XYZ file of C-alpha atoms in Angstrom:
765
model
C -109.797 -100.657 -36.892
C -106.311 -101.288 -38.113
C -103.789 -99.479 -35.960
C -100.147 -98.685 -36.473
C -98.895 -99.693 -33.034
C -95.275 -99.006 -33.890
C -95.722 -95.284 -34.413
C -93.695 -93.076 -32.156
C -95.664 -90.897 -29.787
C -92.698 -89.088 -28.283
C -89.560 -87.343 -29.471
C -86.327 -87.554 -27.547
C -84.877 -84.219 -28.496
C -81.535 -85.090 -27.040
C -80.786 -88.152 -29.115
C -83.041 -88.369 -32.134
C -83.193 -86.207 -35.189
C -86.320 -84.065 -35.474
C -89.153 -86.109 -36.805
C -87.472 -89.466 -36.350
C -88.979 -92.263 -34.277
C -87.646 -91.893 -30.760
C -89.439 -94.714 -28.959
C -92.419 -97.011 -29.225
C -95.290 -96.241 -26.880
C -95.912 -99.925 -26.308
C -92.479 -100.437 -24.789
C -91.242 -96.997 -23.764
C -91.016 -95.677 -20.256
C -94.555 -94.486 -19.489
C -93.188 -91.658 -17.404
C -91.126 -90.174 -20.202
C -92.179 -86.765 -21.414
C -91.517 -84.853 -24.582
C -88.032 -83.847 -23.516
C -86.609 -87.063 -22.240
C -87.115 -86.096 -18.593
C -89.353 -87.574 -15.929
C -92.646 -85.789 -15.304
C -93.051 -83.665 -12.181
C -96.137 -85.432 -10.858
C -97.419 -88.760 -9.608
C -98.675 -91.051 -12.373
C -101.426 -93.633 -12.265
C -100.379 -96.853 -10.708
C -97.905 -95.179 -8.397
C -97.637 -96.487 -4.888
C -100.216 -95.263 -2.417
C -99.380 -94.466 1.136
C -101.060 -96.236 3.995
C -103.874 -93.737 4.348
C -104.910 -94.208 0.788
C -103.385 -91.051 -0.669
C -100.854 -90.867 -3.455
C -97.277 -90.385 -2.421
C -95.937 -86.890 -2.847
C -93.425 -86.280 -5.630
C -89.825 -85.613 -4.830
C -89.413 -81.853 -5.000
C -85.652 -82.093 -5.167
C -85.867 -83.751 -8.554
C -87.899 -81.006 -10.184
C -85.037 -78.837 -11.264
C -83.649 -81.527 -13.525
C -87.091 -82.555 -14.668
C -87.997 -79.080 -15.880
C -84.771 -78.612 -17.775
C -86.469 -77.808 -21.083
C -90.055 -77.103 -22.014
C -92.451 -74.780 -23.794
C -90.778 -74.187 -27.092
C -87.044 -73.891 -26.566
C -85.713 -71.928 -29.489
C -83.222 -74.491 -30.748
C -85.718 -77.315 -30.613
C -88.382 -75.328 -32.427
C -86.002 -74.038 -35.051
C -84.656 -77.502 -35.766
C -87.980 -78.425 -37.278
C -87.666 -75.774 -39.922
C -86.662 -77.471 -43.148
C -86.419 -80.859 -41.434
C -87.708 -84.113 -42.901
C -91.281 -82.843 -42.991
C -92.084 -84.047 -39.504
C -91.508 -87.718 -40.271
C -88.827 -90.346 -40.557
C -86.996 -90.174 -43.837
C -88.367 -92.473 -46.529
C -85.978 -94.999 -48.096
C -85.751 -96.941 -51.303
C -85.362 -100.699 -51.780
C -81.655 -100.412 -51.055
C -82.356 -98.690 -47.751
C -81.050 -95.374 -48.995
C -83.020 -92.272 -47.957
C -85.118 -90.693 -50.666
C -84.886 -86.935 -51.196
C -87.695 -85.058 -49.503
C -89.963 -82.819 -51.586
C -88.969 -79.173 -51.353
C -91.229 -76.348 -50.327
C -90.217 -74.547 -53.489
C -92.033 -77.161 -55.562
C -95.368 -75.819 -54.298
C -96.902 -73.403 -56.804
C -98.327 -70.268 -55.209
C -101.228 -68.174 -56.365
C -100.830 -64.427 -56.826
C -102.565 -63.708 -53.506
C -100.466 -66.295 -51.687
C -97.298 -64.766 -53.117
C -98.409 -61.314 -52.007
C -99.166 -62.472 -48.482
C -95.880 -64.346 -48.274
C -94.053 -61.125 -49.148
C -95.940 -59.336 -46.352
C -95.056 -61.855 -43.645
C -91.490 -62.087 -44.930
C -91.100 -58.333 -44.486
C -92.726 -58.420 -41.043
C -92.762 -61.843 -39.436
C -94.791 -60.546 -36.467
C -97.779 -59.446 -38.558
C -100.263 -61.872 -37.041
C -103.224 -60.829 -39.186
C -101.230 -61.311 -42.373
C -100.267 -64.800 -41.224
C -103.901 -65.726 -40.589
C -104.889 -64.421 -44.015
C -102.081 -66.445 -45.576
C -103.167 -69.627 -43.801
C -106.763 -69.128 -44.921
C -105.691 -68.485 -48.493
C -103.387 -71.500 -48.501
C -106.060 -73.817 -47.119
C -108.494 -72.580 -49.752
C -106.103 -73.256 -52.618
C -104.068 -76.182 -51.326
C -106.744 -78.896 -51.567
C -104.595 -82.038 -51.369
C -101.205 -80.297 -51.596
C -99.688 -81.112 -48.210
C -96.450 -79.315 -49.098
C -98.112 -75.907 -49.220
C -99.906 -76.578 -45.942
C -96.729 -77.703 -44.219
C -94.835 -74.709 -45.495
C -97.267 -72.144 -44.133
C -97.897 -73.905 -40.809
C -94.211 -74.571 -40.141
C -93.354 -70.935 -40.801
C -96.276 -69.550 -38.800
C -95.790 -71.813 -35.780
C -92.085 -70.992 -35.685
C -93.101 -67.379 -34.986
C -96.168 -68.121 -32.834
C -95.598 -71.551 -31.273
C -98.120 -71.021 -28.453
C -101.162 -70.968 -30.755
C -102.424 -74.419 -29.771
C -105.476 -74.183 -32.057
C -103.278 -74.012 -35.137
C -101.287 -77.019 -34.011
C -104.561 -78.966 -33.980
C -105.504 -77.666 -37.438
C -102.073 -78.688 -38.696
C -102.482 -82.163 -37.218
C -105.946 -82.485 -38.791
C -104.512 -81.646 -42.210
C -101.789 -84.262 -41.775
C -104.367 -86.867 -40.750
C -106.506 -86.051 -43.764
C -103.724 -86.003 -46.346
C -100.954 -88.240 -45.031
C -101.424 -90.553 -42.077
C -101.374 -91.273 -38.373
C -97.626 -91.096 -38.007
C -97.522 -87.538 -39.291
C -100.313 -86.491 -36.944
C -98.439 -87.845 -33.941
C -95.292 -86.033 -34.966
C -97.179 -82.738 -35.265
C -98.656 -83.228 -31.801
C -95.231 -84.070 -30.400
C -93.926 -80.828 -31.806
C -96.932 -79.072 -30.307
C -96.350 -80.323 -26.771
C -92.715 -79.394 -27.181
C -93.789 -75.855 -28.051
C -96.581 -75.347 -25.508
C -96.072 -77.993 -22.867
C -98.232 -76.316 -20.237
C -101.336 -75.939 -22.383
C -104.256 -78.025 -21.104
C -105.958 -77.750 -24.484
C -103.112 -79.202 -26.528
C -102.885 -82.266 -24.258
C -106.664 -82.598 -24.411
C -106.609 -82.582 -28.224
C -103.706 -85.028 -28.334
C -105.436 -87.452 -25.971
C -108.665 -87.261 -27.937
C -106.756 -88.170 -31.066
C -105.087 -91.103 -29.278
C -108.435 -92.423 -28.024
C -109.840 -92.351 -31.554
C -106.734 -93.987 -32.996
C -105.457 -96.663 -30.596
C -107.086 -99.698 -29.041
C -104.410 -100.379 -26.443
C -105.406 -98.743 -23.110
C -101.791 -98.666 -21.969
C -100.830 -96.379 -24.843
C -103.679 -94.000 -24.112
C -103.100 -94.016 -20.350
C -99.442 -93.280 -20.878
C -100.325 -90.239 -22.936
C -102.807 -88.986 -20.335
C -100.159 -89.385 -17.644
C -97.625 -87.409 -19.660
C -100.052 -84.537 -19.981
C -101.271 -84.603 -16.397
C -97.681 -84.571 -15.182
C -97.470 -81.012 -16.509
C -100.979 -79.591 -16.373
C -102.788 -81.863 -13.912
C -102.504 -79.297 -11.107
C -103.656 -76.402 -13.283
C -106.808 -74.841 -11.863
C -108.402 -75.163 -15.319
C -107.235 -78.716 -15.997
C -110.674 -80.224 -15.377
C -111.336 -80.781 -19.104
C -108.353 -83.147 -19.339
C -109.286 -84.950 -16.131
C -112.859 -85.309 -17.408
C -111.633 -86.857 -20.647
C -109.516 -89.326 -18.684
C -112.493 -90.198 -16.447
C -114.743 -90.654 -19.455
C -112.235 -93.028 -21.033
C -111.841 -95.155 -17.899
C -115.622 -95.315 -17.475
C -115.918 -96.638 -21.029
C -113.552 -99.448 -20.032
C -115.354 -99.944 -16.708
C -111.953 -99.824 -15.047
C -113.293 -98.897 -11.626
C -110.018 -99.133 -9.736
C -108.324 -96.846 -12.264
C -111.256 -94.474 -12.016
C -111.095 -94.371 -8.220
C -107.364 -93.575 -8.354
C -108.033 -90.713 -10.777
C -110.644 -89.212 -8.443
C -108.256 -89.593 -5.520
C -105.504 -87.766 -7.380
C -107.848 -84.962 -8.369
C -108.808 -84.354 -4.742
C -105.196 -83.566 -3.923
C -105.224 -80.415 -6.064
C -107.317 -77.226 -5.961
C -108.835 -77.369 -9.435
C -112.199 -76.279 -10.778
C -115.328 -78.229 -9.803
C -113.610 -80.015 -6.932
C -116.961 -80.517 -5.207
C -118.288 -82.428 -8.186
C -115.308 -84.766 -8.236
C -115.656 -85.524 -4.530
C -119.352 -86.335 -4.938
C -118.577 -88.547 -7.937
C -116.050 -90.484 -5.876
C -118.584 -91.023 -3.097
C -121.154 -92.199 -5.641
C -118.643 -94.613 -7.130
C -117.732 -96.002 -3.706
C -121.387 -96.429 -2.749
C -122.414 -98.202 -5.967
C -119.435 -100.535 -6.291
C -117.918 -103.079 -3.936
C -114.829 -101.780 -2.211
C -112.839 -104.640 -3.718
C -113.698 -103.316 -7.202
C -112.355 -99.807 -6.650
C -109.236 -100.665 -4.644
C -105.910 -101.285 -6.296
C -103.877 -104.321 -5.259
C -101.732 -102.184 -2.950
C -104.762 -100.537 -1.355
C -106.518 -103.904 -0.926
C -103.589 -105.182 1.070
C -103.667 -102.070 3.249
C -107.361 -102.427 4.001
C -107.108 -106.228 4.434
C -109.815 -106.901 1.857
C -107.867 -109.498 -0.068
C -106.791 -111.423 3.087
C -110.337 -111.448 4.441
C -111.710 -112.823 1.186
C -109.031 -115.464 1.013
C -109.766 -116.557 4.592
C -113.442 -116.852 3.796
C -112.684 -118.954 0.755
C -110.468 -121.283 2.778
C -112.967 -121.718 5.637
C -115.897 -122.095 3.278
C -118.018 -120.062 5.664
C -120.194 -117.236 4.463
C -121.787 -116.515 7.862
C -125.327 -116.329 6.447
C -126.860 -116.199 9.930
C -124.900 -113.065 10.873
C -125.109 -110.512 8.033
C -123.861 -107.703 10.274
C -120.712 -109.681 10.973
C -119.846 -109.934 7.267
C -120.910 -106.417 6.291
C -119.440 -104.538 9.218
C -115.764 -104.735 8.127
C -116.653 -103.572 4.612
C -118.725 -100.677 5.932
C -115.908 -99.629 8.230
C -113.376 -99.827 5.402
C -115.642 -97.808 3.134
C -116.047 -95.121 5.794
C -112.318 -95.053 6.317
C -111.756 -94.871 2.547
C -114.132 -91.905 2.157
C -112.836 -90.196 5.292
C -109.255 -90.190 4.085
C -110.249 -88.668 0.752
C -112.458 -86.151 2.451
C -109.441 -84.908 4.369
C -107.594 -84.475 1.069
C -110.610 -82.681 -0.374
C -110.859 -80.256 2.564
C -107.175 -79.457 2.371
C -107.442 -78.740 -1.360
C -110.509 -76.567 -0.802
C -108.670 -74.602 1.857
C -105.850 -73.869 -0.563
C -108.352 -73.076 -3.305
C -109.809 -70.319 -1.137
C -106.396 -68.615 -1.205
C -105.986 -68.645 -4.972
C -109.556 -68.394 -6.225
C -109.361 -64.599 -6.472
C -106.250 -64.775 -8.660
C -107.684 -67.533 -10.841
C -110.991 -65.812 -11.465
C -109.160 -62.629 -12.491
C -107.380 -64.491 -15.312
C -109.640 -63.702 -18.244
C -107.303 -64.895 -20.974
C -105.239 -67.916 -19.941
C -104.140 -68.620 -23.516
C -101.762 -66.747 -25.823
C -102.860 -63.993 -28.168
C -101.047 -61.137 -29.844
C -103.555 -58.604 -28.505
C -102.240 -56.872 -25.380
C -103.669 -57.724 -21.992
C -105.323 -55.016 -19.940
C -103.519 -53.583 -16.940
C -105.681 -55.246 -14.253
C -104.925 -58.668 -15.669
C -101.206 -57.962 -15.867
C -101.263 -56.724 -12.292
C -103.149 -59.847 -11.251
C -100.406 -62.047 -12.717
C -97.777 -60.134 -10.763
C -99.778 -60.461 -7.560
C -100.357 -64.165 -8.159
C -96.643 -64.715 -8.721
C -95.862 -62.748 -5.548
C -98.135 -65.102 -3.645
C -96.844 -68.345 -5.141
C -93.163 -67.430 -4.758
C -93.636 -67.670 -0.998
C -94.367 -71.378 -1.406
C -91.636 -73.812 -0.517
C -92.701 -76.151 -3.322
C -90.689 -75.061 -6.347
C -92.934 -77.176 -8.540
C -95.857 -74.811 -7.896
C -93.684 -71.823 -8.682
C -92.437 -73.268 -11.957
C -95.853 -74.329 -13.155
C -97.456 -70.962 -12.430
C -94.636 -69.163 -14.233
C -95.090 -71.487 -17.198
C -98.800 -70.705 -17.261
C -98.007 -67.013 -16.947
C -95.556 -66.902 -19.866
C -98.164 -68.478 -22.113
C -100.716 -65.726 -21.535
C -98.040 -63.014 -21.116
C -95.547 -64.324 -23.663
C -95.204 -60.928 -25.348
C -94.144 -59.121 -22.155
C -90.443 -59.017 -21.374
C -91.121 -58.117 -17.762
C -92.540 -61.563 -16.994
C -89.678 -63.411 -18.693
C -87.179 -61.296 -16.783
C -89.002 -62.002 -13.547
C -89.059 -65.735 -14.331
C -85.309 -65.794 -14.947
C -84.547 -63.859 -11.770
C -86.828 -66.077 -9.692
C -85.157 -69.270 -10.921
C -81.745 -67.755 -10.306
C -82.739 -66.766 -6.771
C -83.947 -70.300 -6.109
C -80.595 -71.696 -7.209
C -81.631 -73.181 -10.551
C -79.400 -71.568 -13.144
C -80.369 -74.215 -15.698
C -84.042 -73.248 -15.533
C -83.125 -69.570 -15.654
C -81.045 -70.068 -18.785
C -83.821 -72.101 -20.383
C -86.410 -69.371 -19.834
C -83.983 -66.718 -21.039
C -83.234 -68.661 -24.227
C -86.913 -68.986 -25.044
C -87.482 -65.285 -24.423
C -84.544 -64.004 -26.485
C -84.909 -66.422 -29.404
C -88.655 -66.959 -29.745
C -91.185 -64.945 -27.791
C -89.757 -61.435 -27.241
C -86.760 -61.700 -29.510
C -87.318 -58.256 -31.033
C -87.618 -56.347 -27.770
C -84.340 -54.602 -26.852
C -84.794 -54.722 -23.073
C -84.745 -58.519 -22.954
C -81.398 -58.570 -24.760
C -79.986 -55.889 -22.451
C -81.101 -57.964 -19.499
C -79.706 -61.127 -21.079
C -76.316 -59.506 -21.622
C -76.091 -58.366 -18.011
C -77.346 -61.747 -16.754
C -74.752 -63.614 -18.797
C -71.976 -61.315 -17.640
C -72.899 -61.804 -13.990
C -72.876 -65.564 -14.464
C -69.498 -65.682 -16.171
C -70.651 -65.997 -19.788
C -68.744 -62.996 -21.125
C -68.792 -64.178 -24.741
C -72.572 -64.616 -24.537
C -72.984 -61.112 -23.122
C -70.776 -59.705 -25.847
C -72.848 -61.471 -28.496
C -76.074 -60.049 -27.073
C -74.762 -56.472 -27.206
C -73.453 -56.893 -30.741
C -76.745 -58.405 -31.888
C -78.595 -55.438 -30.408
C -76.677 -52.567 -31.993
C -75.727 -54.364 -35.210
C -78.835 -56.377 -36.163
C -81.912 -55.743 -34.033
C -81.595 -51.953 -33.542
C -78.680 -50.702 -35.657
C -76.890 -47.964 -33.788
C -78.671 -48.660 -30.496
C -76.775 -46.217 -28.279
C -77.540 -47.832 -24.937
C -76.208 -51.189 -26.112
C -73.017 -49.566 -27.409
C -72.444 -47.739 -24.132
C -73.138 -50.794 -21.982
C -70.931 -53.016 -24.119
C -68.036 -50.595 -23.837
C -68.568 -50.283 -20.086
C -68.517 -54.068 -19.738
C -65.213 -54.316 -21.578
C -63.839 -51.615 -19.300
C -65.032 -53.528 -16.215
C -63.192 -56.558 -17.535
C -59.997 -54.506 -17.649
C -59.712 -54.310 -21.448
C -59.506 -50.599 -22.186
C -58.530 -51.174 -25.794
C -61.644 -53.230 -26.497
C -63.783 -50.702 -24.653
C -62.560 -47.910 -26.922
C -62.812 -50.167 -29.964
C -66.568 -50.532 -29.422
C -66.978 -46.766 -29.699
C -64.520 -46.420 -32.576
C -66.342 -49.009 -34.692
C -69.727 -47.484 -33.963
C -68.503 -43.972 -34.786
C -66.904 -45.187 -38.014
C -70.164 -46.838 -39.050
C -72.129 -43.658 -38.339
C -69.672 -41.468 -40.253
C -70.417 -43.474 -43.383
C -74.053 -42.382 -43.199
C -75.049 -39.223 -44.973
C -77.117 -37.707 -42.182
C -76.453 -39.605 -38.982
C -78.757 -38.640 -36.131
C -76.742 -40.735 -33.708
C -73.208 -39.506 -34.383
C -73.250 -36.292 -32.267
C -74.623 -38.125 -29.231
C -72.190 -40.964 -29.774
C -69.264 -38.538 -29.833
C -70.510 -36.946 -26.618
C -70.718 -40.310 -24.881
C -67.281 -41.327 -26.116
C -65.727 -38.062 -24.942
C -67.289 -38.448 -21.515
C -66.134 -42.073 -21.323
C -62.572 -41.148 -22.293
C -62.404 -38.449 -19.646
C -64.159 -40.183 -16.733
C -63.173 -43.822 -17.262
C -60.007 -43.862 -19.337
C -58.679 -40.554 -17.924
C -57.469 -39.477 -21.367
C -58.260 -35.759 -21.364
C -56.499 -35.014 -24.627
C -58.398 -37.651 -26.595
C -61.649 -36.665 -24.904
C -61.270 -33.034 -26.004
C -60.204 -34.103 -29.476
C -63.358 -36.217 -29.804
C -65.485 -33.303 -28.656
C -63.865 -30.957 -31.180
C -65.137 -33.004 -34.104
C -68.680 -31.989 -33.186
C -67.997 -28.641 -34.802
C -68.216 -30.376 -38.188
C -71.629 -31.869 -37.486
C -74.734 -30.259 -38.904
C -77.503 -31.929 -36.928
C -76.662 -30.839 -33.408
C -79.544 -31.083 -30.970
C -80.414 -29.390 -27.703
C -79.393 -32.342 -25.459
C -76.091 -32.584 -27.330
C -75.324 -28.931 -26.766
C -76.204 -29.213 -23.084
C -73.824 -32.136 -22.772
C -71.032 -30.352 -24.663
C -71.252 -27.327 -22.375
C -71.309 -29.579 -19.329
C -68.232 -31.525 -20.414
C -66.365 -28.363 -21.242
C -67.181 -27.025 -17.787
C -65.709 -30.066 -16.008
C -62.600 -30.487 -18.167
C -59.654 -29.338 -15.986
C -58.087 -27.134 -18.632
C -58.611 -23.891 -20.489
C -62.184 -23.529 -21.660
C -62.824 -23.418 -25.409
C -65.274 -20.548 -25.343
C -65.057 -19.825 -29.075
C -66.027 -23.429 -29.919
C -69.050 -23.377 -27.631
C -70.148 -19.962 -28.858
C -70.023 -21.054 -32.495
C -72.026 -24.228 -31.764
C -74.698 -22.300 -29.893
C -74.880 -19.632 -32.577
C -75.513 -22.285 -35.230
C -78.310 -23.689 -33.136
C -80.143 -20.472 -32.296
C -79.737 -18.243 -35.359
C -82.315 -18.184 -38.085
C -79.721 -18.011 -40.835
C -78.721 -21.606 -40.064
C -81.036 -24.592 -40.508
C -79.537 -26.437 -37.601
C -82.134 -25.202 -35.165
C -85.125 -26.068 -37.312
C -87.559 -28.356 -35.624
C -86.799 -26.945 -32.175
C -89.008 -24.526 -30.334
C -88.108 -20.996 -29.464
C -88.018 -22.072 -25.837
C -85.364 -24.718 -26.559
C -83.169 -22.188 -28.321
C -83.624 -19.679 -25.521
C -82.710 -22.270 -22.913
C -79.495 -23.222 -24.702
C -78.573 -19.563 -24.978
C -79.266 -19.127 -21.248
C -77.067 -22.113 -20.383
C -74.211 -20.638 -22.390
C -74.653 -17.291 -20.626
C -74.374 -18.948 -17.267
C -71.303 -20.884 -18.413
C -69.684 -17.675 -19.606
C -70.529 -15.949 -16.363
C -68.310 -18.524 -14.636
C -65.527 -19.069 -17.168
C -65.747 -16.313 -19.804
C -64.415 -12.782 -20.059
C -66.367 -9.562 -20.403
C -66.091 -9.562 -24.182
C -67.515 -13.053 -24.641
C -70.314 -12.333 -22.153
C -71.266 -9.140 -23.981
C -71.369 -10.941 -27.334
C -73.575 -13.764 -26.044
C -75.833 -11.428 -24.057
C -76.367 -9.164 -27.050
C -77.332 -12.135 -29.213
C -79.631 -13.489 -26.511
C -81.410 -10.149 -26.049
C -81.801 -9.620 -29.786
C -83.196 -13.067 -30.472
C -85.376 -13.700 -27.454
C -86.190 -10.675 -25.284
C -88.307 -8.859 -27.873
C -90.060 -12.024 -29.003
C -90.843 -12.988 -25.436
C -92.463 -9.655 -24.693
C -95.186 -10.179 -27.298
C -96.018 -13.730 -26.285
C -99.318 -14.143 -24.388
C -98.711 -14.870 -20.736
C -101.486 -15.298 -18.227
C -98.907 -15.243 -15.476
C -97.605 -11.867 -16.565
C -101.099 -10.424 -16.787
C -101.863 -11.577 -13.256
C -98.647 -10.048 -11.934
C -99.381 -6.788 -13.754
C -102.838 -6.713 -12.208
C -101.410 -7.154 -8.731
C -98.880 -4.359 -9.325
C -101.684 -2.108 -10.478
C -103.715 -2.912 -7.368
C -100.818 -2.104 -5.105
C -100.323 1.235 -6.837
C -103.978 2.113 -6.298
C -103.811 1.135 -2.647
C -100.686 3.192 -2.141
C -102.343 6.264 -3.617
C -105.605 5.981 -1.703
C -104.221 4.517 1.510
C -107.114 2.054 1.550
C -106.993 -1.235 3.386
C -109.527 -3.192 1.326
C -108.514 -5.112 -1.770
C -109.627 -3.718 -5.089
C -112.210 -5.975 -6.703
C -111.872 -7.231 -10.233
C -108.111 -7.598 -10.218
C -107.254 -11.277 -9.836
C -110.255 -13.631 -10.036
C -108.297 -16.437 -8.387
C -107.206 -14.481 -5.322
C -109.657 -12.822 -2.984
C -106.778 -11.218 -1.046
C -103.942 -10.318 -3.434
C -100.527 -10.360 -1.741
C -99.220 -6.925 -0.949
C -95.591 -6.485 -1.845
C -93.538 -3.679 -3.296
C -93.769 -3.487 -7.059
C -91.045 -5.247 -8.999
C -90.002 -5.095 -12.593
C -90.668 -7.908 -15.005
C -87.088 -7.926 -16.142
C -85.735 -8.625 -12.680
C -87.758 -11.817 -12.434
C -86.851 -13.059 -15.896
C -83.372 -11.842 -16.449
C -82.366 -14.918 -18.441
C -85.726 -15.710 -19.971
C -88.496 -18.050 -18.935
C -86.230 -21.063 -18.784
C -84.014 -19.614 -16.091
C -86.543 -17.534 -14.197
C -86.243 -19.381 -10.858
C -82.514 -18.858 -10.515
C -80.946 -15.865 -8.856
C -77.206 -15.365 -8.869
C -75.254 -14.557 -5.736
C -71.554 -13.761 -6.020
C -70.564 -15.920 -3.073
C -72.541 -19.040 -3.917
C -73.123 -19.167 -7.638
C -76.590 -20.299 -8.659
C -79.262 -20.680 -6.031
C -81.751 -23.532 -6.453
C -85.118 -22.574 -4.961
C -86.405 -26.109 -5.275
C -83.828 -27.474 -2.864
C -83.155 -24.311 -0.823
C -79.391 -24.764 -0.973
C -76.655 -23.233 -3.134
C -75.054 -25.318 -5.863
C -72.168 -24.679 -8.220
C -73.501 -22.855 -11.247
C -72.454 -25.393 -13.833
C -73.956 -28.272 -11.886
C -77.230 -26.452 -11.354
C -77.478 -25.601 -15.037
C -76.606 -28.957 -16.551
C -77.204 -31.516 -13.772
C -74.623 -33.856 -12.306
C -74.380 -35.646 -15.668
C -75.568 -34.738 -19.154
C -78.645 -36.431 -20.595
C -77.219 -39.818 -21.448
C -79.475 -41.069 -24.227
C -81.342 -38.272 -26.030
C -84.642 -39.807 -27.033
C -84.866 -38.121 -30.429
C -81.559 -39.671 -31.454
C -82.853 -43.233 -31.468
C -86.555 -43.289 -30.660
C -87.395 -44.212 -34.265
C -85.494 -47.455 -33.838
C -87.428 -48.970 -30.935
C -91.044 -49.265 -29.777
C -92.387 -46.514 -27.537
C -92.231 -48.570 -24.344
C -88.503 -49.247 -24.848
C -87.385 -45.635 -24.908
C -85.469 -44.371 -21.871
C -87.091 -41.801 -19.691
C -85.416 -38.436 -20.146
C -84.545 -36.222 -17.202
C -86.061 -32.777 -17.493
C -85.340 -29.768 -15.347
C -88.354 -28.539 -13.427
C -87.719 -24.942 -12.541
C -89.921 -22.956 -10.165
C -90.985 -19.501 -11.333
C -89.504 -16.619 -9.360
C -92.693 -15.089 -7.972
C -93.383 -12.655 -5.178
C -94.698 -15.446 -3.003
C -91.685 -17.750 -3.079
C -89.220 -14.877 -2.868
C -90.987 -13.594 0.223
C -90.953 -17.087 1.728
C -87.227 -17.393 1.019
C -86.417 -14.097 2.721
C -88.861 -14.517 5.606
C -90.721 -17.817 6.059
C -93.161 -16.203 8.485
C -94.550 -14.081 5.651
C -95.696 -17.058 3.597
C -99.398 -16.030 3.683
C -100.597 -12.738 2.180
C -102.241 -10.236 4.504
C -104.227 -7.054 4.131
C -102.824 -5.503 7.324
C -100.690 -2.484 6.446
């Protein structure tokens, strides 16, 4: 079979253009990997130590060796629109010929429709698969259409190793060997730690090349990355099968020896195969030259040849040294095997719990996610950073869609002192795998700031609130806070000013009121500009879509501003929210409106005059007291039943509880009757609070007095109201909102407050 021995089988991403020939496998460094770095494992033919085992790799070199892998964004993107995976063709004058354009491919109506779908949503995996199927059905021999769809799809989902193989098969069918190799080189650049992609690549090399050195070099490149993977046995088996076909027994023995160093699947089988090989072949056949010198086999044979003596009369004398050497050979490998089995016992539980070691867009179940976290917890205790890196790389293949694992990877590498590896993982996360998830960009911005890359942090924030999630409040706030930390107050205010200006241009901005609240708070607390803070807050009066969290925050800010309180402004805002004549309260429950009204009443009780209190109280009673009285309330019915029971007991003087009153209480608590109004003076929302002149509002949950304003609104207002921006981000990215949990003012807890010894009801009168 005619072979093209000059085809490149590797791409040096640091020096060669994408798709160009980087080196010739027949002359290149056999230890070179897809990124121009040395592999992090021992290769075949490496020196063996004196006990027959392979020398351990230098752990200190791993940080540089793992500088880039698994689909770095820049490297993957550089293939888009490149010279169609191959070296540029040239004419007779040596000038490059223009490459065919994707636009020259004619699309069917269905292809055009599917292209519009994936263009609108590049993460629609099912639409991509339908497009690939449709393209393959219509493309026939049109390699341009196939390249277009596979290049676009694999740029979004580079970890789908099966589609890399399909792409390579198309290139082999329609173009040639060189194109296939270039597709596989792109594949191992994208998913370096996939056993399957190396397996497919090596199978292709075996079927294509006759030179064993080329094929062995490729196996060694793959095993350098995935040879210690628990599931790497399929690649090792392919290597063994190839060496057996060549009857290269010494190479085969070295492969078995290397396998026994690592806790991989079917380790028992490999150990038995090595023993069978050693028992069926002469020791001289399975030893390398270095090992033969260690065991003295070569010197003994040479001495026998010089003396011309075969010792036929003493067979034990000639066989004894070989038997001893064989026993020693097996014994040394058995020690390696036992050590690997011991380590396997520690990780077997984690490995068996990994049900999906490959990438897929479908979410993983919680037990499997938890198993990955537990496995990483275990491996991070190892001193060998190589094990840590390789497990993380396996993890971010299966869990590529989860920001939490990328963030953990970055933090782990930073903790271990490898900022280069941390930056590499972060780049892949933010540009390829979770590029549309806001939390990874927030983390990236903070990470860059902490490591001195202020411009990078600034770019991350701007990308978040300008491109990815327009008007993303949290990114705006954090960006402004960062500028303030850097001592640039003008830039900090400019971030808010630009965001507010952009929101004012919108007809119905849901974000603007919250943004104004945040800016006012920032101006007062950080910049100490009270005048500008109050001026910013005043503009809220012009807004139509004021929400409950916004009003809570406005009242809170007004309560902490050290100046005269603008009671008229607050009263007008609350009236717009709660009255039926205005549409501003539509969409909010009666309870929300009642709670806002109650908060204003408590504010006025501290800072208002009698006139303002009367006005607000009259409105509150008119709007809510009558409506509340007709609402069904199981709690009220139970309390009424207990009051009725106490009245009956008082009249009769009986000591036994009246049956049929409260089905949930066999002994109803006896306590003087109380009015419903006294327990719910401010409505259901403020039922647990009782006001004492000396202390303000009393918090029954904490059993200690607090200032009224702080008890009503919390130490800080709700920072990011969910309804203001929840439509912009997936559910799991929304911030958790703080809610007040108020305890109902019941007879039981009031009695416990006044006298803890009376906590339990009694029938003794």
